[in-house]
Amino acid sequence: MRITIVEGDITIQDVDAIVNAANSSLLGGGGVDGAIHRAAGEELLEHCRELRARDWPEGLPPGRAASTPAGRLPADHVIHTVGPNRRAGQTDPDVLASCFRESLAEAVRLGVRRVAFPAIGAGVYGWDADDVAAAAHQVLTDESSRWEPLDEVRFVLFSEAVAAVFRRRML
Ligand code: AR6
């Protein structure tokens, strides 16, 4: 399994699944969540409504992940995960690590080969990019045998500064 780090927009990545830094409602928001819903179209919102009604009527808790088809995106699947909201006092880095663990496990469950992640929690939810990179790195290395079915885990960072932070941790 290769770890790659690129600066760019996650909505245009040529991978099998992208991970969304969602909120518990699963019904869209700002940041990367808003960008993914805009690019994927109304179909993604419909899938999210169904997912929520079927499996998460009280919302997806922080640290959990669940997937839907990807609407108009180049990817086949969107894996939605909810970071801990540091600004609201959710400061446990294990919950952040759980976002990466559960999203990777969902990618394996879906049988996909290439999955792309944004810097979950590093925007509205207030985490330092280095804390996010450390959480992701810990899950990838501590449980590496679980992720062997994957060919590529790509981190797609919205700025060169955040990409540099991820490169320092991962490579
Ligand atoms: N591609 C890649 N990364 C992006 C993109 C993009 N198109 N757009 C933004 N980012 P955030 P969070 C980066 O705030 O902190 C939403 O409203 C961004 O620069 O999207 O987990 C949800 O609905 C930052 O580095 O996610 C929740 O309410 C990173 O993605 C809440 O925000 C994550 O920033 C979740 O907050």
mmCIF file of C-alpha atoms and ligand atoms in Angstrom:
data_model
loop_
_atom_site.group_PDB
_atom_site.id
_atom_site.type_symbol
_atom_site.label_atom_id
_atom_site.label_comp_id
_atom_site.label_asym_id
_atom_site.label_seq_id
_atom_site.Cartn_x
_atom_site.Cartn_y
_atom_site.Cartn_z
ATOM 1 C CA MET A 1 0.000 0.000 0.000
ATOM 2 C CA ARG A 2 1.335 3.395 -1.026
ATOM 3 C CA ILE A 3 0.762 6.616 0.869
ATOM 4 C CA THR A 4 0.690 9.641 -1.412
ATOM 5 C CA ILE A 5 0.321 13.302 -0.573
ATOM 6 C CA VAL A 6 -0.907 15.908 -3.026
ATOM 7 C CA GLU A 7 -2.008 19.505 -2.874
ATOM 8 C CA GLY A 8 -5.389 19.874 -4.544
ATOM 9 C CA ASP A 9 -9.144 19.486 -4.628
ATOM 10 C CA ILE A 10 -10.467 16.145 -3.384
ATOM 11 C CA THR A 11 -13.596 16.364 -5.559
ATOM 12 C CA ILE A 12 -11.643 15.818 -8.792
ATOM 13 C CA GLN A 13 -9.448 12.928 -7.641
ATOM 14 C CA ASP A 14 -9.309 9.841 -9.811
ATOM 15 C CA VAL A 15 -9.706 7.293 -6.988
ATOM 16 C CA ASP A 16 -12.367 4.715 -6.071
ATOM 17 C CA ALA A 17 -13.536 6.400 -2.874
ATOM 18 C CA ILE A 18 -13.132 9.804 -1.283
ATOM 19 C CA VAL A 19 -13.614 10.551 2.378
ATOM 20 C CA ASN A 20 -15.828 13.465 3.401
ATOM 21 C CA ALA A 21 -15.236 15.474 6.579
ATOM 22 C CA ALA A 22 -18.953 15.596 7.292
ATOM 23 C CA ASN A 23 -21.029 16.596 10.318
ATOM 24 C CA SER A 24 -23.358 14.336 12.274
ATOM 25 C CA SER A 25 -26.399 15.371 10.227
ATOM 26 C CA LEU A 26 -24.846 13.837 7.075
ATOM 27 C CA LEU A 27 -26.799 16.457 5.131
ATOM 28 C CA GLY A 28 -23.952 18.697 3.965
ATOM 29 C CA GLY A 29 -22.239 21.789 5.299
ATOM 30 C CA GLY A 30 -19.328 24.087 4.466
ATOM 31 C CA GLY A 31 -15.671 23.374 3.758
ATOM 32 C CA VAL A 32 -14.804 20.135 1.992
ATOM 33 C CA ASP A 33 -18.294 18.769 2.775
ATOM 34 C CA GLY A 34 -19.891 21.634 0.834
ATOM 35 C CA ALA A 35 -17.419 21.207 -2.052
ATOM 36 C CA ILE A 36 -18.152 17.463 -2.265
ATOM 37 C CA HIS A 37 -21.925 17.964 -2.239
ATOM 38 C CA ARG A 38 -21.704 20.737 -4.867
ATOM 39 C CA ALA A 39 -19.571 18.590 -7.164
ATOM 40 C CA ALA A 40 -21.569 15.386 -6.612
ATOM 41 C CA GLY A 41 -25.002 16.971 -7.070
ATOM 42 C CA GLU A 42 -28.404 16.341 -5.553
ATOM 43 C CA GLU A 43 -28.006 12.572 -5.925
ATOM 44 C CA LEU A 44 -25.418 12.504 -3.122
ATOM 45 C CA LEU A 45 -27.758 14.372 -0.782
ATOM 46 C CA GLU A 46 -30.504 11.827 -1.546
ATOM 47 C CA HIS A 47 -28.112 8.961 -0.720
ATOM 48 C CA CYS A 48 -27.154 10.727 2.505
ATOM 49 C CA ARG A 49 -30.802 11.193 3.480
ATOM 50 C CA GLU A 50 -31.395 7.472 2.922
ATOM 51 C CA LEU A 51 -28.263 6.480 4.863
ATOM 52 C CA ARG A 52 -29.309 8.634 7.749
ATOM 53 C CA ALA A 53 -32.913 7.416 7.819
ATOM 54 C CA ARG A 54 -31.830 3.769 7.530
ATOM 55 C CA ASP A 55 -28.781 3.547 9.808
ATOM 56 C CA TRP A 56 -28.200 6.789 11.703
ATOM 57 C CA PRO A 57 -31.531 8.416 12.585
ATOM 58 C CA GLU A 58 -29.847 10.282 15.437
ATOM 59 C CA GLY A 59 -26.896 11.302 13.299
ATOM 60 C CA LEU A 60 -23.449 9.807 12.697
ATOM 61 C CA PRO A 61 -21.386 10.192 15.889
ATOM 62 C CA PRO A 62 -17.847 11.667 15.849
ATOM 63 C CA GLY A 63 -15.266 8.992 15.009
ATOM 64 C CA ARG A 64 -17.646 6.820 12.971
ATOM 65 C CA ALA A 65 -17.804 6.388 9.174
ATOM 66 C CA ALA A 66 -20.452 5.278 6.669
ATOM 67 C CA SER A 67 -20.532 5.279 2.873
ATOM 68 C CA THR A 68 -22.836 6.180 -0.009
ATOM 69 C CA PRO A 69 -22.518 6.129 -3.780
ATOM 70 C CA ALA A 70 -20.802 9.264 -5.095
ATOM 71 C CA GLY A 71 -23.311 10.870 -7.470
ATOM 72 C CA ARG A 72 -21.545 12.807 -10.253
ATOM 73 C CA LEU A 73 -18.035 12.556 -8.756
ATOM 74 C CA PRO A 74 -15.263 10.641 -10.558
ATOM 75 C CA ALA A 75 -15.028 8.367 -7.472
ATOM 76 C CA ASP A 76 -17.552 5.547 -6.977
ATOM 77 C CA HIS A 77 -18.082 6.016 -3.238
ATOM 78 C CA VAL A 78 -18.092 8.750 -0.636
ATOM 79 C CA ILE A 79 -17.125 7.627 2.857
ATOM 80 C CA HIS A 80 -18.595 10.116 5.319
ATOM 81 C CA THR A 81 -16.893 10.538 8.671
ATOM 82 C CA VAL A 82 -17.390 13.081 11.448
ATOM 83 C CA GLY A 83 -14.357 14.584 13.126
ATOM 84 C CA PRO A 84 -14.393 15.655 16.756
ATOM 85 C CA ASN A 85 -15.257 19.359 16.948
ATOM 86 C CA ARG A 86 -12.323 20.769 18.894
ATOM 87 C CA ARG A 87 -13.956 24.201 19.029
ATOM 88 C CA ALA A 88 -16.905 22.579 20.848
ATOM 89 C CA GLY A 89 -14.629 20.922 23.416
ATOM 90 C CA GLN A 90 -14.205 17.538 21.670
ATOM 91 C CA THR A 91 -10.440 17.390 22.176
ATOM 92 C CA ASP A 92 -9.763 13.618 22.244
ATOM 93 C CA PRO A 93 -7.256 12.755 19.476
ATOM 94 C CA ASP A 94 -8.375 9.098 19.648
ATOM 95 C CA VAL A 95 -11.677 10.177 18.099
ATOM 96 C CA LEU A 96 -9.740 11.766 15.242
ATOM 97 C CA ALA A 97 -7.737 8.539 14.819
ATOM 98 C CA SER A 98 -11.032 6.635 14.838
ATOM 99 C CA CYS A 99 -12.213 8.690 11.828
ATOM 100 C CA PHE A 100 -9.235 7.434 9.827
ATOM 101 C CA ARG A 101 -9.520 3.848 11.155
ATOM 102 C CA GLU A 102 -13.251 3.552 10.440
ATOM 103 C CA SER A 103 -12.944 5.192 7.017
ATOM 104 C CA LEU A 104 -10.097 2.871 6.000
ATOM 105 C CA ALA A 105 -12.063 -0.127 7.298
ATOM 106 C CA GLU A 106 -15.061 0.989 5.231
ATOM 107 C CA ALA A 107 -12.829 1.293 2.136
ATOM 108 C CA VAL A 108 -11.602 -2.277 2.717
ATOM 109 C CA ARG A 109 -15.177 -3.454 3.264
ATOM 110 C CA LEU A 110 -16.247 -1.834 -0.024
ATOM 111 C CA GLY A 111 -13.408 -3.663 -1.791
ATOM 112 C CA VAL A 112 -11.879 -0.496 -3.246
ATOM 113 C CA ARG A 113 -8.195 -0.039 -4.043
ATOM 114 C CA ARG A 114 -7.602 3.724 -3.938
ATOM 115 C CA VAL A 115 -9.007 6.045 -1.303
ATOM 116 C CA ALA A 116 -8.449 9.788 -0.839
ATOM 117 C CA PHE A 117 -8.674 11.674 2.451
ATOM 118 C CA PRO A 118 -8.869 15.393 3.242
ATOM 119 C CA ALA A 119 -7.396 16.799 6.462
ATOM 120 C CA ILE A 120 -10.392 15.732 8.578
ATOM 121 C CA GLY A 121 -10.974 18.171 11.429
ATOM 122 C CA ALA A 122 -8.376 20.724 10.273
ATOM 123 C CA GLY A 123 -10.905 23.356 9.154
ATOM 124 C CA VAL A 124 -14.104 24.390 10.893
ATOM 125 C CA TYR A 125 -13.487 21.830 13.647
ATOM 126 C CA GLY A 126 -10.271 23.531 14.691
ATOM 127 C CA TRP A 127 -7.529 20.851 14.785
ATOM 128 C CA ASP A 128 -3.904 21.611 13.940
ATOM 129 C CA ALA A 129 -2.938 19.971 10.673
ATOM 130 C CA ASP A 130 -0.081 18.201 12.455
ATOM 131 C CA ASP A 131 -2.475 16.578 14.964
ATOM 132 C CA VAL A 132 -4.554 15.329 12.043
ATOM 133 C CA ALA A 133 -1.505 14.000 10.181
ATOM 134 C CA ALA A 134 -0.269 12.292 13.366
ATOM 135 C CA ALA A 135 -3.627 10.584 13.938
ATOM 136 C CA ALA A 136 -3.731 9.333 10.353
ATOM 137 C CA HIS A 137 -0.115 8.181 10.472
ATOM 138 C CA GLN A 138 -0.666 6.294 13.726
ATOM 139 C CA VAL A 139 -3.609 4.331 12.305
ATOM 140 C CA LEU A 140 -1.807 3.571 9.043
ATOM 141 C CA THR A 141 1.335 2.284 10.753
ATOM 142 C CA ASP A 142 -0.068 0.613 13.912
ATOM 143 C CA GLU A 143 -2.640 -1.390 11.980
ATOM 144 C CA SER A 144 -0.828 -1.669 8.641
ATOM 145 C CA SER A 145 -1.810 -5.303 8.006
ATOM 146 C CA ARG A 146 -5.497 -4.334 7.977
ATOM 147 C CA TRP A 147 -4.909 -1.917 5.100
ATOM 148 C CA GLU A 148 -3.027 -4.335 2.841
ATOM 149 C CA PRO A 149 -6.038 -4.760 0.498
ATOM 150 C CA LEU A 150 -5.643 -1.072 -0.450
ATOM 151 C CA ASP A 151 -3.190 -0.021 -3.166
ATOM 152 C CA GLU A 152 -3.128 3.701 -2.410
ATOM 153 C CA VAL A 153 -4.126 5.996 0.427
ATOM 154 C CA ARG A 154 -3.938 9.531 -0.916
ATOM 155 C CA PHE A 155 -4.051 12.633 1.242
ATOM 156 C CA VAL A 156 -5.415 15.589 -0.697
ATOM 157 C CA LEU A 157 -4.603 18.829 1.069
ATOM 158 C CA PHE A 158 -6.056 22.156 0.159
ATOM 159 C CA SER A 159 -2.851 24.171 0.665
ATOM 160 C CA GLU A 160 0.845 23.579 0.183
ATOM 161 C CA ALA A 161 1.417 24.403 3.862
ATOM 162 C CA VAL A 162 -0.865 21.572 5.008
ATOM 163 C CA ALA A 163 0.596 19.222 2.374
ATOM 164 C CA ALA A 164 4.064 19.970 3.812
ATOM 165 C CA VAL A 165 2.863 19.092 7.311
ATOM 166 C CA PHE A 166 1.504 15.756 6.056
ATOM 167 C CA ARG A 167 4.709 15.018 4.112
ATOM 168 C CA ARG A 168 6.768 15.581 7.265
ATOM 169 C CA ARG A 169 4.682 13.050 9.207
ATOM 170 C CA MET A 170 4.148 10.419 6.539
ATOM 171 C CA LEU A 171 7.126 10.246 4.220
HETATM 172 N N1 AR6 B 1 -10.448 19.463 -1.223
HETATM 173 C C1 AR6 B 1 -9.591 19.122 -0.217
HETATM 174 N N2 AR6 B 1 -9.570 19.730 0.984
HETATM 175 C C2 AR6 B 1 -10.457 20.733 1.184
HETATM 176 C C3 AR6 B 1 -11.392 21.152 0.221
HETATM 177 C C4 AR6 B 1 -11.376 20.464 -1.048
HETATM 178 N N3 AR6 B 1 -12.205 20.774 -2.035
HETATM 179 N N4 AR6 B 1 -12.132 22.170 0.737
HETATM 180 C C5 AR6 B 1 -11.674 22.390 2.002
HETATM 181 N N5 AR6 B 1 -10.658 21.535 2.269
HETATM 182 P P1 AR6 B 1 -13.393 21.374 6.896
HETATM 183 P P2 AR6 B 1 -13.677 19.905 9.441
HETATM 184 C C6 AR6 B 1 -9.855 21.393 3.492
HETATM 185 O O1 AR6 B 1 -13.763 22.628 7.566
HETATM 186 O O2 AR6 B 1 -12.650 20.745 10.098
HETATM 187 C C7 AR6 B 1 -18.245 21.345 7.418
HETATM 188 O O3 AR6 B 1 -19.152 22.410 7.445
HETATM 189 C C8 AR6 B 1 -9.812 22.539 4.468
HETATM 190 O O4 AR6 B 1 -8.922 23.549 4.008
HETATM 191 O O5 AR6 B 1 -13.992 21.077 5.572
HETATM 192 O O6 AR6 B 1 -13.674 18.424 9.672
HETATM 193 C C9 AR6 B 1 -18.883 20.021 7.837
HETATM 194 O O7 AR6 B 1 -20.236 19.929 7.429
HETATM 195 C C10 AR6 B 1 -9.303 21.846 5.726
HETATM 196 O O8 AR6 B 1 -7.880 21.705 5.688
HETATM 197 O O9 AR6 B 1 -13.729 20.062 7.835
HETATM 198 C C11 AR6 B 1 -18.734 20.077 9.322
HETATM 199 O O10 AR6 B 1 -19.755 20.849 9.910
HETATM 200 C C12 AR6 B 1 -9.915 20.441 5.600
HETATM 201 O O11 AR6 B 1 -10.397 20.328 4.254
HETATM 202 C C13 AR6 B 1 -17.407 20.767 9.534
HETATM 203 O O12 AR6 B 1 -17.219 21.582 8.383
HETATM 204 C C14 AR6 B 1 -11.049 20.171 6.556
HETATM 205 O O13 AR6 B 1 -11.806 21.358 6.772
HETATM 206 C C15 AR6 B 1 -16.267 19.781 9.588
HETATM 207 O O14 AR6 B 1 -15.079 20.483 9.897
#
